[in-house]
Amino acid sequence: MDFLNQRRAFLARTAGGFGSMALSTMLQPNLRSNEATQWFPPTGEPHFAPQADSVIWVFLNGGMSHLESFDPKPELDKHAGKTIAESPYQSVQDPKKLAQARVTVVNDANGQQRNKLYPTQVQFKKRGQSGIEVSDFFPHIGGVVDDLAIIRSMWTTDDNHGAQTQFHSGRHMLDGEFPTLGAWVHYGLGRLSDNLPQFISMGTREYWNKKDGHYLGPRHDAVPIRVDPANPLDFGKPERPLSAAEERLVFDLTANLDRHRSKTEPADASLSARLASYELAYRMQRALPIALDFSKENAETQKLYGLDRPETKTFAMQMLASRRLVERGVRFIQIQHGGGGAGSWDAHGDLKGNHTNNCRQIDQPLAGLITDLKRRGMLKRTLVVLATEFGRTPGSQGGTGRDHHIFGFTVVMAGGGLKGGLVHGTTDPIGFHAEENRHYVTDVHATILKQMGLNSRRLEIPDRKRLEIDHGKPITEIIA
Amino acid sequence: MLLIALLLLVPTKADQPQPAPAKSLDKSIYLTKIKPLLAVRCLACHGALEQKGGLRVDTVKHMLTGGDSGPGLVPGNPKESPVLQRSAGHGAKRRMPPKEEGEEVGQEDLVRIEQWIAGGAAAPENETEDPDPRNHWSFRKPKRPQPSSVSNNPIDPWITKQWQDQNLKARPQADKRTLLRRVYLDLIGLPPTPEQIDRFLADSSTNAYAAEVDRLLKSPQHAERWARHFMDIWRYSDWWGLGAEVRNSQKNIWHWRDWIIESIDKNLPYDEMVRQMLAADEIYPTDSSKLRATGYLARQYFLFNRTSWMDETVEHTAKAFLGLTANCAKCHDHKYDPFLADDYYRFRAIFEPYQVRFDAPQNSIDPLQGFPRAYDCNLDKSTHKHIRGDEARPDTRRKLEPAAPTFLDFAPLAVQEIKLPPQAHAPEIQPWILEQYLKEAAKALAAAEGKVKDAASAVSLAEKVPPAVESKPGKILYSDTFDTLNPQAWTITGPGIWQSSQGTVSQTANLNSRTALQFKNEFPTDFEVNLRFRITGGEPWRSVGVSFDASPGNENNVYLSANATEPKLQIAYERNSTYTYPEAGKQGRAVPLNTPFDLTIRVQGKSVEALLDGKPSASFNLPDRSKGALLLTAFTATCAFENFEVRELPTSYRSPLSSKVLSLSQAKAQLAWAQAEYKTRQAEPEVLRARFTARTNQVAGPEAQATASALAAAKLQSQLAVFKAQTALALAQMELAMQGPAKEAAVHAAQKNLNEAEKAAKAPGDKFTPLTASAKSPESNIESSESKTKSYPTTSTGRRAALARWITHPDNPLTARVIVNHIWNRHFGQPLVPTLFDFGRKGSPPTHPELLDTLAVELMEKGYSLRHLHKLIVTSNAYMLDSSTAQPAEYKKDPENKALWRFPSHRIEAQVVRDSLLHLAGTLDLSRGGPPIPVADANNHRRSLYFFHSHNEHNQFLEQFDDAGVLECYRRERSIVPQQALALTHAALSLDASTAIAQKLSKPNLTDAQFVTEAHLVLLGRPPDAEEINLCAQTLNQLMREDKNATSTRARSLLVLALLNHHDFLTRR
C-alpha cells in the first residue's frame, strides 16, 4: 500500500488550493509560524526516511516484575532470605546510587526499598534460536523471542505510579503535564488513512494518564475506542432515533451547504477543514465497525490470538483490533492493560498469583500479534512495544510481593526496523540497578521517533523549550 | 590550504557535509547563519542581559573587544578565536554552551564559523548591539500615543493606519444580522432569538446598536459568559484527587466562580478584582463576600508537594496578571528577560506563608460547608533558592525576602504587616456563630424533650401491662439424648466421623472444613433450641453450634468458638455466600475445651437470643428470615453432643430486642436516660454562651474580664461534662436492662468516667474549649498534629496585599496591557500580542503597539472599568467589519489578517456551542450560581460553565470542542476534528434541540422554502441564497421519500440538525 501518496492526495484534497502548510497552520491557531525564530509547525512529512509507519504501544499498568519476566537472576534464589546488606551486593544500596528517586508521595507505604531478597517466583528457559531466557509466565512470548529486542537496563525516577505518566511523557509527575509520545507522533506526522483516527487508545487508562496532547492541544489526545463494532466510539451512535439513511442525508446536506459556502469563502481554511472533518467523521464511523468486526478472521487466526479462551479474550480482541487498525493505516495505537487501583500488575502481595494471572491474559495474544504481523509482512513497518512504568524490588514486600522499583527494569520492542533475538543492557546480579547501557524512558521514545523518521528537536515549539533528557537518545544498538 | 587547516581544527567525519565554497564567506553568511546561531546558543550569558567573563557576542565589534581573557575573535585566525574554539570544545575549560545550558554547536556550523573567521570575519559596518532588556517595550510604562487622524473611537485610527501603511482595502461593515449575532455570541455567549433579531432590525435609529450593546453588557448572561473567560485565564478548577482525598484545588471552590460572576455583573474594576483575589484576607479580612475571591489561591492547592504548589502559584500569577514567564527563572536566571533566579524565589516568598482554610458559613456550624479561602499561616517560614531548581538542594545560607522582580523598579514591593481584626483570626467570636450553635442546641433540646415524653409514656404502658404471667417453658417438640444417632431425625452433611457412645454423639475427625448433623423433623418459625455439648478439640477455629434457615449460600448461625486467640459466643449470618459476624451479636468469653455448655437459642421473628448456661449472653436482630434447615455444626472442631431439644418459645416470651413493649424496669431505665439527656441539653445553651464570651474576651476583651469569663466557662463546661457522663451512664444502664449482662462492663466504665468528671468538676480551673468555626486544610499529606491544630496568627505578613498593590500600581507597565490583550483576544478571536502570557523578549511583539497602549491607558484612566473597555471595542469600526475572506488582493498581502482588514471569524467555544443549542431550543435553564452540576448529570440544561470541571472530570460534549484545560488555558484551542461532527449529530443534546428548534420555527402554512429561510436566519444569522434553498428543499423531499412514515416535522428537524452542523453555525462571523 502506498501510504505516502495516499496521504498527499488527501492533503491536496482537503486543503483546497492552499497546500499542506496552510492547512496545518490553520489547524493550529496557537502555533502560528513565528518569523523571529523561523519556526514553522510540522508539515506532516517525516524529517528523514522512516523505517516504520505505525506503532502498537502496549503498556502494563502497575509495574511488571522484570525479575519474573525477561531478566533472570539466579543470585536472588541463592541469597534468598538474606538482607541485601548480608548479601555480596550491599553496594547497590549506596545512597548516591539511590538518589535518582524523586519521591512523589512522602511516607507512602509503597515505593520503599525492600531489603530481604526474595527468590524468583517462576522458572526461566532458554528460548528460540537466540537462546534468550524468558520466564515460564510467558511461554508464547518466549516462542517469538527471536523477533524481540529486550532492553534490560531501563530506569526512571518517579517511585510511585505517576511513573506511568513519566513513561509516556518523559517527565516526572511533579513537573506538570507534558505531551505523550503518541501525541508527538500524531503531531509530527500526517495521515495514513482517510477513514480512521490516527491515534487510538484502548484498555484501561487510570486517572493520571487520561490525556496525551497537553500543550500540543486536545486534538492530539488519543481517540478512545472500545473493541465493540456495535459501539466503538463516544458519540459514535445516535443517542436518539436516527436511521442510517437520515444520517447520510444530514451529513450530505451539511457537506453540500458548506461546499456551497466555500464558493463565496474560497480562502476560509477552517471551512475546508470542516468539510474534511465531516468527511472523515462519516467515514470513521463506518470504517471503525468494519475494522473491529472479526467475523472475516478465520478460526486459526482467532485461535492464534486466544480469542477462544475466556482468560485471554479481552486482550486478544485488542491485539487483533490493533493489527486490523494498523492494516488500515492507523499511526499509533496505545493499549493499556490492567485496571483497578494503580493497575493490576502492582503486585505488592502475592506476586506469583498476580503475575500468573496477568501474564496469562497477555502472553498468547501479544505473541499472536507478533506472529500474525510477521507472517503478513507487516512487522517490518510496525513497531510493537511492551512497556511498564517500572520493575519490582529484588527484596520482598510483606513476604509474598515486590514493591515498586525504578532503578532497573525491562522493556521489550519488536519490528519496525529493529533487530530481533537480542538482549541489550544489563542489571546487576540481583536486578537492582541498570548497569550496562543504561536507558531513561525517553530513549525508548527517541528510538521510536527515529524509526518513524522524526527529529524531536524539529518538533519542538518555541515557547516550550524541552530539556535534553526529554529528547532522549535512540538505542542505536537495537536498530537493524 | 584552508581545507587542510580546517581538517586539523575540527575533526570531520567522512559523511559530514562539505564546507561551502569560499566565495560565499561574506557578511551575508554572518547575518543569515552565524548571528542567529550565536543568538540562540550564546546570548543568554554573553549579550545585553548578562556578560559572563565580561564577554558579549551580539556584535562582531563586541567579539573583537572580547572579555576578561582577551579578544573573542581574531579575524583570519580561527585557531586564536575563542568563540570558535570554545564552541568546538577545545581548550582546558568546558565547552560552550555548557552542557546543562544548551545544545552543542553542530559540526556544520563549526565549519561555517571557522570559514567565516578565516575569511576575515566580515560584518556589516553599522551593526547595532542588542538593546538593554530593561528597555523592552512592555517593561516601559504605556503612554497614550497621539494618532494623526481623529476618530470617535480611539481604536480605529490605529487600525486604519495599518491599512494605509500596507495599502490594504478593508472589508465593508457587516450587515445588521451578522453584527447582531456576532455581538450576542461575544457578550452573552448566546445567539439572538428571532424576537431580538426583529427588534434590532426594526430599530433604524443611529443609536440602535449602542443600545443593544448596553443591554447586553448589563444582562446577567454577560457576567456568566465573561466569567468563563476569566475562569480560563485564572485556571478555575473544581477539586480532584484520589477517591475522597482532595489533592488539588479545593471543595466548594465554586464560591470563587460565583464571586467572579458577581464581580463582572456589578462591573467591579479589574484592579480591584486582582487585589481581592490575591489578598482579600489582608485587605478585607472580615468581609466574607470578598474573601471568596481568594479561591484563586485556594485553587493552587497541592497536597503532596509545597514546592509544586508554590511553583504553580508563581508561574501563573506572573503569567496571568503580568505576562511574565517567571517560571523560566526557577532553575537559572531567565535566558531572555532580566528576571533573576533570585527574583523567582523572592516572588515565591510573597506566597510562602499562605495556607487554605474553611470558615463556617452563616447557616451552619460546619466549616466545611463554607468556602475555601487563603490566610497567612506560617509567618516565619523562610524561602531559600533551590540550587538548579532542585528542591532537595535549598541554599540555606541565604534567606530570600519577598520582593518584586528587580528589573521592574517603578515601585518597590511595600510590605507592611497587617494586624488582623479578632473575628478574622478567631472567626468563632462572631455573634452569629453563637446564634448558630444555640439554634442547633435548641433543636437538640426539643428532640430530647420529645424523647422524655416517649419514654414516660412507655413507662405508663409498662405499668398498665398486667404483671407478667410466670413464664413457663414451652412445649417440647423433639428431644434427643443422643444414646444413638437417630437416623429418623438426623442426616450427616459434609465430611466427618460421627459416632455415638455412652449417651453422646461425637465428631472425632480433625477437619479443615465444616461438618454437620441436619435435623430432619419439622419445627415452627419461632422456636427454642437447647443443646448440651462439649468442644473436644480441632484447629484452629473450634466452632460448634446451631445453624437455622440454612440453604446453600444462606444461613443463620449461633456458635461457641474455642479459638485460641479469640474465644467467643457469636450470632452470625450468611447471605449470598458472604458471612457477617456482627459485633453486636458477639460475646467474647472463655470457652474451655471438654467442658459441657448448655446453649439455648430463642428465635422470635428476626430476633435471636442466645443464653449460655441459662444466662442471657448475646442477642441480635437478623436482617431477614427465610425458610431452611436446622443443623448442628462443627467447624474445624471435634465435639460431643449430649442433649438436644426443640421447644416452642416459653409462654409470654418477648425478645430482649423487641422494643414495642418494655418491661417496667426497662422502661424506667429508658426514661432515666432520656431525662439525663434532657438535663444535659438544658444546660448546654448557658455553657455555649459562656464559652463564646470567654473566647471573645480572651481574643478581644480586657484581661480581667478574660480571666473571669474563662473561669466561668471552665466551671460550666466541667459541670456539663458531669451531666454528659451521667447521661452516658444512664444509657449504659438502659442497655444493661435491655440487653443483659453483656453490658455490665459498659456500665462499669461509664460509672468510672462519671467519677472522674465529678472529680474534675470540683477543680474546674480556667481551661475551656472555644466554639469551632473554621477548619484548616492539611498543609501536606504528612502534616503534624501540632500544625493541624495550631491557632490562626493574629497578624498577616501583608506580602500579598503589597503584591496586589504593586501589580495594580498605576506605574506598572504590564498589568493593563496584559488584560487589555486578553479582552481583545476574546472579542476578536485573535490577540494583539500573540503570546498572551509572555510579554517578555521571547514573546511576540504586538501587532498594533499604539493601539495596545491606547487601550491600556484608557482602561486605567477609566478606573479599570471592563465594561467601558468592552463597549469601546465592540463599537469600534474594526469590530463591525464584515468577515469575508473574499478579497484576494488583501488575502494575498495579509493572509493571517494581522492588520484586521476583516473581522477575524472563528469557531465558537465549547460552552457557546452547547448553550446556543439549548437556548435556540428554548430549553436553557438560566438559574444562576451554586454548586457545580455533576458530570453524570449530562442532561442538565443549565449553562455550561456550571458543570463540574476538573482535571479528572469534565462534561463529555464540551470536551469535544476544546473545553478549557484546567492546568492552564490562556487561549482556547479551536480545533476542527471529526469527533465534533459525531457529537453534534448524535448527542441527545443536539437531536433534542433540533426537534425543539424545528417546532419553534414552524408557523402554520409555512412552505419548505419559507421554513428553510427562517431556519437560516435564526441559526446562521443570514438568509439563504437560491442554491441553499434548493439544496435544503431537495433534502427535505428525500427525507420524506426515505421513510414512508416521515412527517414533515421530522424532516424539518433533521434539516435543523444539518444546519447545527453548518460551518456558519459553529463560527462567529
CSV table of N, CA, C and O in Angstrom, one decimal, chain B residues 206-286:
chain,number,residue,atom,x,y,z
B,206,THR,N,-29.8,55.7,14.9
B,206,THR,CA,-28.3,55.6,14.9
B,206,THR,C,-27.8,54.9,16.2
B,206,THR,O,-26.7,54.4,16.2
B,207,ASN,N,-28.7,55.0,17.2
B,207,ASN,CA,-28.2,54.5,18.5
B,207,ASN,C,-28.6,53.1,18.7
B,207,ASN,O,-28.3,52.5,19.8
B,208,ALA,N,-29.2,52.4,17.7
B,208,ALA,CA,-29.8,51.1,17.9
B,208,ALA,C,-28.7,50.1,18.4
B,208,ALA,O,-28.9,49.4,19.3
B,209,TYR,N,-27.5,50.1,17.7
B,209,TYR,CA,-26.5,49.1,18.1
B,209,TYR,C,-26.0,49.4,19.5
B,209,TYR,O,-25.8,48.5,20.3
B,210,ALA,N,-25.7,50.7,19.7
B,210,ALA,CA,-25.1,51.0,21.1
B,210,ALA,C,-26.1,50.6,22.2
B,210,ALA,O,-25.7,50.1,23.2
B,211,ALA,N,-27.4,50.8,21.9
B,211,ALA,CA,-28.4,50.4,22.9
B,211,ALA,C,-28.4,48.9,23.1
B,211,ALA,O,-28.5,48.5,24.3
B,212,GLU,N,-28.3,48.1,22.0
B,212,GLU,CA,-28.2,46.7,22.2
B,212,GLU,C,-27.0,46.3,23.1
B,212,GLU,O,-27.0,45.5,24.0
B,213,VAL,N,-25.8,47.0,22.7
B,213,VAL,CA,-24.6,46.7,23.5
B,213,VAL,C,-24.8,47.0,25.0
B,213,VAL,O,-24.4,46.1,25.8
B,214,ASP,N,-25.4,48.1,25.3
B,214,ASP,CA,-25.6,48.4,26.7
B,214,ASP,C,-26.5,47.4,27.4
B,214,ASP,O,-26.2,47.0,28.5
B,215,ARG,N,-27.5,47.0,26.7
B,215,ARG,CA,-28.5,46.0,27.2
B,215,ARG,C,-27.7,44.7,27.5
B,215,ARG,O,-27.8,44.1,28.6
B,216,LEU,N,-26.9,44.3,26.5
B,216,LEU,CA,-26.2,43.0,26.7
B,216,LEU,C,-25.2,43.1,27.9
B,216,LEU,O,-25.1,42.2,28.7
B,217,LEU,N,-24.5,44.2,27.9
B,217,LEU,CA,-23.4,44.3,28.9
B,217,LEU,C,-24.0,44.3,30.3
B,217,LEU,O,-23.3,43.9,31.3
B,218,LYS,N,-25.3,44.7,30.5
B,218,LYS,CA,-25.9,44.7,31.8
B,218,LYS,C,-26.6,43.4,32.1
B,218,LYS,O,-27.2,43.3,33.2
B,219,SER,N,-26.7,42.5,31.1
B,219,SER,CA,-27.5,41.3,31.4
B,219,SER,C,-26.7,40.3,32.2
B,219,SER,O,-25.5,40.3,32.1
B,220,PRO,N,-27.4,39.5,33.0
B,220,PRO,CA,-26.7,38.6,33.9
B,220,PRO,C,-25.9,37.5,33.0
B,220,PRO,O,-24.9,37.0,33.4
B,221,GLN,N,-26.5,37.3,31.8
B,221,GLN,CA,-25.8,36.3,30.9
B,221,GLN,C,-24.4,36.8,30.5
B,221,GLN,O,-23.5,36.0,30.2
B,222,HIS,N,-24.2,38.1,30.4
B,222,HIS,CA,-22.9,38.7,30.1
B,222,HIS,C,-21.9,38.3,31.2
B,222,HIS,O,-20.8,37.9,30.9
B,223,ALA,N,-22.4,38.4,32.5
B,223,ALA,CA,-21.5,38.1,33.6
B,223,ALA,C,-21.1,36.6,33.5
B,223,ALA,O,-19.9,36.3,33.7
B,224,GLU,N,-22.0,35.8,33.2
B,224,GLU,CA,-21.7,34.3,33.1
B,224,GLU,C,-20.8,34.0,32.0
B,224,GLU,O,-19.8,33.3,32.1
B,225,ARG,N,-21.0,34.6,30.8
B,225,ARG,CA,-20.2,34.4,29.6
B,225,ARG,C,-18.8,34.9,29.9
B,225,ARG,O,-17.8,34.1,29.6
B,226,TRP,N,-18.6,36.1,30.4
B,226,TRP,CA,-17.2,36.6,30.6
B,226,TRP,C,-16.6,36.0,31.8
B,226,TRP,O,-15.3,35.9,31.9
B,227,ALA,N,-17.3,35.5,32.8
B,227,ALA,CA,-16.7,34.8,33.9
B,227,ALA,C,-16.0,33.6,33.4
B,227,ALA,O,-14.9,33.3,33.9
B,228,ARG,N,-16.6,32.9,32.4
B,228,ARG,CA,-15.9,31.7,31.9
B,228,ARG,C,-14.5,32.1,31.3
B,228,ARG,O,-13.6,31.4,31.4
B,229,HIS,N,-14.5,33.3,30.6
B,229,HIS,CA,-13.2,33.7,30.1
B,229,HIS,C,-12.1,33.8,31.2
B,229,HIS,O,-11.0,33.4,31.1
B,230,PHE,N,-12.6,34.5,32.3
B,230,PHE,CA,-11.6,34.7,33.4
B,230,PHE,C,-11.3,33.4,34.1
B,230,PHE,O,-10.2,33.2,34.6
B,231,MET,N,-12.3,32.5,34.1
B,231,MET,CA,-12.0,31.2,34.7
B,231,MET,C,-10.9,30.5,33.9
B,231,MET,O,-10.1,29.7,34.5
B,232,ASP,N,-10.9,30.7,32.6
B,232,ASP,CA,-9.9,30.1,31.8
B,232,ASP,C,-8.5,30.6,32.2
B,232,ASP,O,-7.6,29.9,32.5
B,233,ILE,N,-8.4,32.0,32.2
B,233,ILE,CA,-7.1,32.6,32.5
B,233,ILE,C,-6.6,32.3,33.9
B,233,ILE,O,-5.4,32.1,34.1
B,234,TRP,N,-7.6,32.3,34.8
B,234,TRP,CA,-7.2,32.1,36.2
B,234,TRP,C,-7.2,30.6,36.6
B,234,TRP,O,-7.2,30.3,37.8
B,235,ARG,N,-7.3,29.7,35.7
B,235,ARG,CA,-7.2,28.3,35.9
B,235,ARG,C,-8.3,27.8,36.9
B,235,ARG,O,-8.0,27.0,37.8
B,236,TYR,N,-9.5,28.2,36.7
B,236,TYR,CA,-10.6,27.6,37.6
B,236,TYR,C,-10.6,26.1,37.4
B,236,TYR,O,-10.6,25.6,36.3
B,237,SER,N,-10.7,25.5,38.6
B,237,SER,CA,-10.9,24.0,38.5
B,237,SER,C,-11.6,23.6,39.8
B,237,SER,O,-11.3,24.0,40.9
B,238,ASP,N,-12.6,22.7,39.6
B,238,ASP,CA,-13.1,22.0,40.8
B,238,ASP,C,-12.0,21.1,41.3
B,238,ASP,O,-11.1,20.8,40.6
B,239,TRP,N,-12.2,20.6,42.5
B,239,TRP,CA,-11.2,19.8,43.2
B,239,TRP,C,-11.0,18.4,42.5
B,239,TRP,O,-11.9,17.9,41.9
B,240,TRP,N,-9.8,17.9,42.5
B,240,TRP,CA,-9.6,16.5,42.2
B,240,TRP,C,-8.6,15.9,43.1
B,240,TRP,O,-7.8,16.5,43.8
B,241,GLY,N,-8.6,14.5,43.1
B,241,GLY,CA,-7.7,13.8,44.0
B,241,GLY,C,-7.9,12.3,43.7
B,241,GLY,O,-8.1,11.9,42.6
B,242,LEU,N,-7.7,11.6,44.8
B,242,LEU,CA,-7.9,10.1,44.7
B,242,LEU,C,-9.0,9.8,45.6
B,242,LEU,O,-8.9,10.0,46.8
B,243,GLY,N,-10.1,9.2,45.1
B,243,GLY,CA,-11.3,8.9,45.9
B,243,GLY,C,-11.8,10.2,46.5
B,243,GLY,O,-12.0,11.2,45.9
B,244,ALA,N,-11.9,10.1,47.9
B,244,ALA,CA,-12.5,11.3,48.6
B,244,ALA,C,-11.4,12.3,49.0
B,244,ALA,O,-11.6,13.3,49.5
B,245,GLU,N,-10.1,11.9,48.8
B,245,GLU,CA,-9.0,12.7,49.2
B,245,GLU,C,-8.7,13.9,48.3
B,245,GLU,O,-8.4,13.7,47.1
B,246,VAL,N,-8.8,15.1,48.8
B,246,VAL,CA,-8.6,16.3,48.0
B,246,VAL,C,-7.1,16.4,47.8
B,246,VAL,O,-6.3,16.5,48.8
B,247,ARG,N,-6.6,16.4,46.6
B,247,ARG,CA,-5.2,16.6,46.3
B,247,ARG,C,-4.9,17.9,45.6
B,247,ARG,O,-3.8,18.4,45.7
B,248,ASN,N,-5.8,18.4,44.8
B,248,ASN,CA,-5.6,19.6,44.0
B,248,ASN,C,-6.9,20.4,44.1
B,248,ASN,O,-8.0,19.9,44.2
B,249,SER,N,-6.7,21.8,44.1
B,249,SER,CA,-7.8,22.7,44.2
B,249,SER,C,-8.5,22.4,45.5
B,249,SER,O,-7.9,21.8,46.4
B,250,GLN,N,-9.8,22.8,45.7
B,250,GLN,CA,-10.5,22.6,47.0
B,250,GLN,C,-11.9,22.4,46.7
B,250,GLN,O,-12.5,22.8,45.7
B,251,LYS,N,-12.6,21.7,47.7
B,251,LYS,CA,-14.0,21.6,47.6
B,251,LYS,C,-14.6,22.9,47.8
B,251,LYS,O,-14.0,23.8,48.3
B,252,ASN,N,-15.9,23.1,47.2
B,252,ASN,CA,-16.6,24.3,47.3
B,252,ASN,C,-15.9,25.5,46.7
B,252,ASN,O,-16.2,26.7,47.0
B,253,ILE,N,-15.0,25.2,45.8
B,253,ILE,CA,-14.3,26.3,45.1
B,253,ILE,C,-15.2,27.1,44.2
B,253,ILE,O,-14.9,28.3,43.9
B,254,TRP,N,-16.4,26.6,44.0
B,254,TRP,CA,-17.4,27.3,43.1
B,254,TRP,C,-17.8,28.6,43.7
B,254,TRP,O,-18.3,29.5,43.0
B,255,HIS,N,-17.6,28.8,45.0
B,255,HIS,CA,-17.9,30.2,45.6
B,255,HIS,C,-17.0,31.2,44.9
B,255,HIS,O,-17.5,32.4,44.8
B,256,TRP,N,-15.8,30.9,44.6
B,256,TRP,CA,-14.9,31.8,43.8
B,256,TRP,C,-15.5,32.1,42.5
B,256,TRP,O,-15.6,33.2,42.0
B,257,ARG,N,-16.0,31.0,41.8
B,257,ARG,CA,-16.7,31.2,40.5
B,257,ARG,C,-17.8,32.2,40.6
B,257,ARG,O,-18.0,33.1,39.8
B,258,ASP,N,-18.6,32.0,41.6
B,258,ASP,CA,-19.8,32.9,41.8
B,258,ASP,C,-19.3,34.3,42.1
B,258,ASP,O,-19.9,35.3,41.6
B,259,TRP,N,-18.2,34.4,42.8
B,259,TRP,CA,-17.6,35.8,43.0
B,259,TRP,C,-17.2,36.4,41.7
B,259,TRP,O,-17.4,37.6,41.5
B,260,ILE,N,-16.6,35.6,40.8
B,260,ILE,CA,-16.2,36.2,39.5
B,260,ILE,C,-17.4,36.7,38.8
B,260,ILE,O,-17.4,37.8,38.2
B,261,ILE,N,-18.5,35.8,38.7
B,261,ILE,CA,-19.7,36.2,38.0
B,261,ILE,C,-20.3,37.5,38.6
B,261,ILE,O,-20.6,38.5,37.9
B,262,GLU,N,-20.4,37.5,39.9
B,262,GLU,CA,-21.0,38.7,40.6
B,262,GLU,C,-20.1,40.0,40.3
B,262,GLU,O,-20.6,41.1,40.2
B,263,SER,N,-18.8,39.8,40.4
B,263,SER,CA,-17.9,40.9,40.2
B,263,SER,C,-18.1,41.5,38.8
B,263,SER,O,-18.1,42.8,38.6
B,264,ILE,N,-18.2,40.7,37.8
B,264,ILE,CA,-18.5,41.2,36.4
B,264,ILE,C,-19.8,41.9,36.4
B,264,ILE,O,-20.0,42.9,35.8
B,265,ASP,N,-20.8,41.2,37.0
B,265,ASP,CA,-22.1,41.7,37.0
B,265,ASP,C,-22.2,43.1,37.5
B,265,ASP,O,-23.0,44.0,37.0
B,266,LYS,N,-21.4,43.4,38.5
B,266,LYS,CA,-21.5,44.8,39.1
B,266,LYS,C,-20.3,45.6,38.6
B,266,LYS,O,-20.1,46.7,39.2
B,267,ASN,N,-19.7,45.2,37.5
B,267,ASN,CA,-18.6,45.9,36.9
B,267,ASN,C,-17.5,46.3,38.0
B,267,ASN,O,-17.1,47.5,38.0
B,268,LEU,N,-17.2,45.4,38.8
B,268,LEU,CA,-16.1,45.7,39.7
B,268,LEU,C,-14.8,46.0,38.9
B,268,LEU,O,-14.5,45.2,38.0
B,269,PRO,N,-14.1,47.1,39.3
B,269,PRO,CA,-12.9,47.4,38.5
B,269,PRO,C,-11.9,46.2,38.5
B,269,PRO,O,-11.7,45.5,39.5
B,270,TYR,N,-11.2,46.0,37.4
B,270,TYR,CA,-10.3,44.9,37.2
B,270,TYR,C,-9.2,45.0,38.3
B,270,TYR,O,-8.9,43.9,38.9
B,271,ASP,N,-8.7,46.1,38.6
B,271,ASP,CA,-7.6,46.2,39.6
B,271,ASP,C,-8.1,45.7,40.9
B,271,ASP,O,-7.4,45.1,41.7
B,272,GLU,N,-9.4,46.1,41.2
B,272,GLU,CA,-9.9,45.6,42.5
B,272,GLU,C,-10.1,44.1,42.5
B,272,GLU,O,-9.9,43.4,43.5
B,273,MET,N,-10.5,43.5,41.4
B,273,MET,CA,-10.6,42.1,41.3
B,273,MET,C,-9.3,41.4,41.6
B,273,MET,O,-9.2,40.5,42.4
B,274,VAL,N,-8.2,42.0,41.0
B,274,VAL,CA,-6.9,41.4,41.3
B,274,VAL,C,-6.5,41.5,42.8
B,274,VAL,O,-6.1,40.6,43.4
B,275,ARG,N,-6.8,42.7,43.3
B,275,ARG,CA,-6.5,42.9,44.8
B,275,ARG,C,-7.3,41.9,45.6
B,275,ARG,O,-6.7,41.3,46.5
B,276,GLN,N,-8.5,41.7,45.3
B,276,GLN,CA,-9.3,40.8,46.2
B,276,GLN,C,-8.8,39.3,46.0
B,276,GLN,O,-8.8,38.6,47.0
B,277,MET,N,-8.5,38.9,44.8
B,277,MET,CA,-8.1,37.6,44.6
B,277,MET,C,-6.8,37.3,45.3
B,277,MET,O,-6.6,36.2,45.9
B,278,LEU,N,-5.9,38.2,45.3
B,278,LEU,CA,-4.6,37.9,45.8
B,278,LEU,C,-4.5,38.2,47.3
B,278,LEU,O,-3.7,37.6,48.1
B,279,ALA,N,-5.4,39.1,47.8
B,279,ALA,CA,-5.2,39.5,49.2
B,279,ALA,C,-6.4,40.0,49.9
B,279,ALA,O,-6.4,40.8,50.9
B,280,ALA,N,-7.6,39.5,49.6
B,280,ALA,CA,-8.8,39.9,50.3
B,280,ALA,C,-8.7,39.7,51.8
B,280,ALA,O,-9.2,40.4,52.6
B,281,ASP,N,-8.0,38.6,52.2
B,281,ASP,CA,-7.9,38.2,53.6
B,281,ASP,C,-7.0,39.3,54.3
B,281,ASP,O,-7.2,39.4,55.6
B,282,GLU,N,-6.2,40.0,53.6
B,282,GLU,CA,-5.4,41.1,54.3
B,282,GLU,C,-6.1,42.4,54.1
B,282,GLU,O,-6.0,43.2,55.0
B,283,ILE,N,-6.8,42.6,53.0
B,283,ILE,CA,-7.4,43.9,52.8
B,283,ILE,C,-8.8,44.0,53.4
B,283,ILE,O,-9.2,45.1,53.9
B,284,TYR,N,-9.5,43.0,53.2
B,284,TYR,CA,-10.9,42.9,53.8
B,284,TYR,C,-11.1,41.7,54.7
B,284,TYR,O,-11.8,40.8,54.3
B,285,PRO,N,-10.4,41.7,55.8
B,285,PRO,CA,-10.3,40.4,56.5
B,285,PRO,C,-11.6,39.9,57.1
B,285,PRO,O,-11.7,38.7,57.4
B,286,THR,N,-12.6,40.7,57.1
B,286,THR,CA,-13.8,40.2,57.7
B,286,THR,C,-15.0,40.2,56.7
B,286,THR,O,-16.1,39.9,57.1
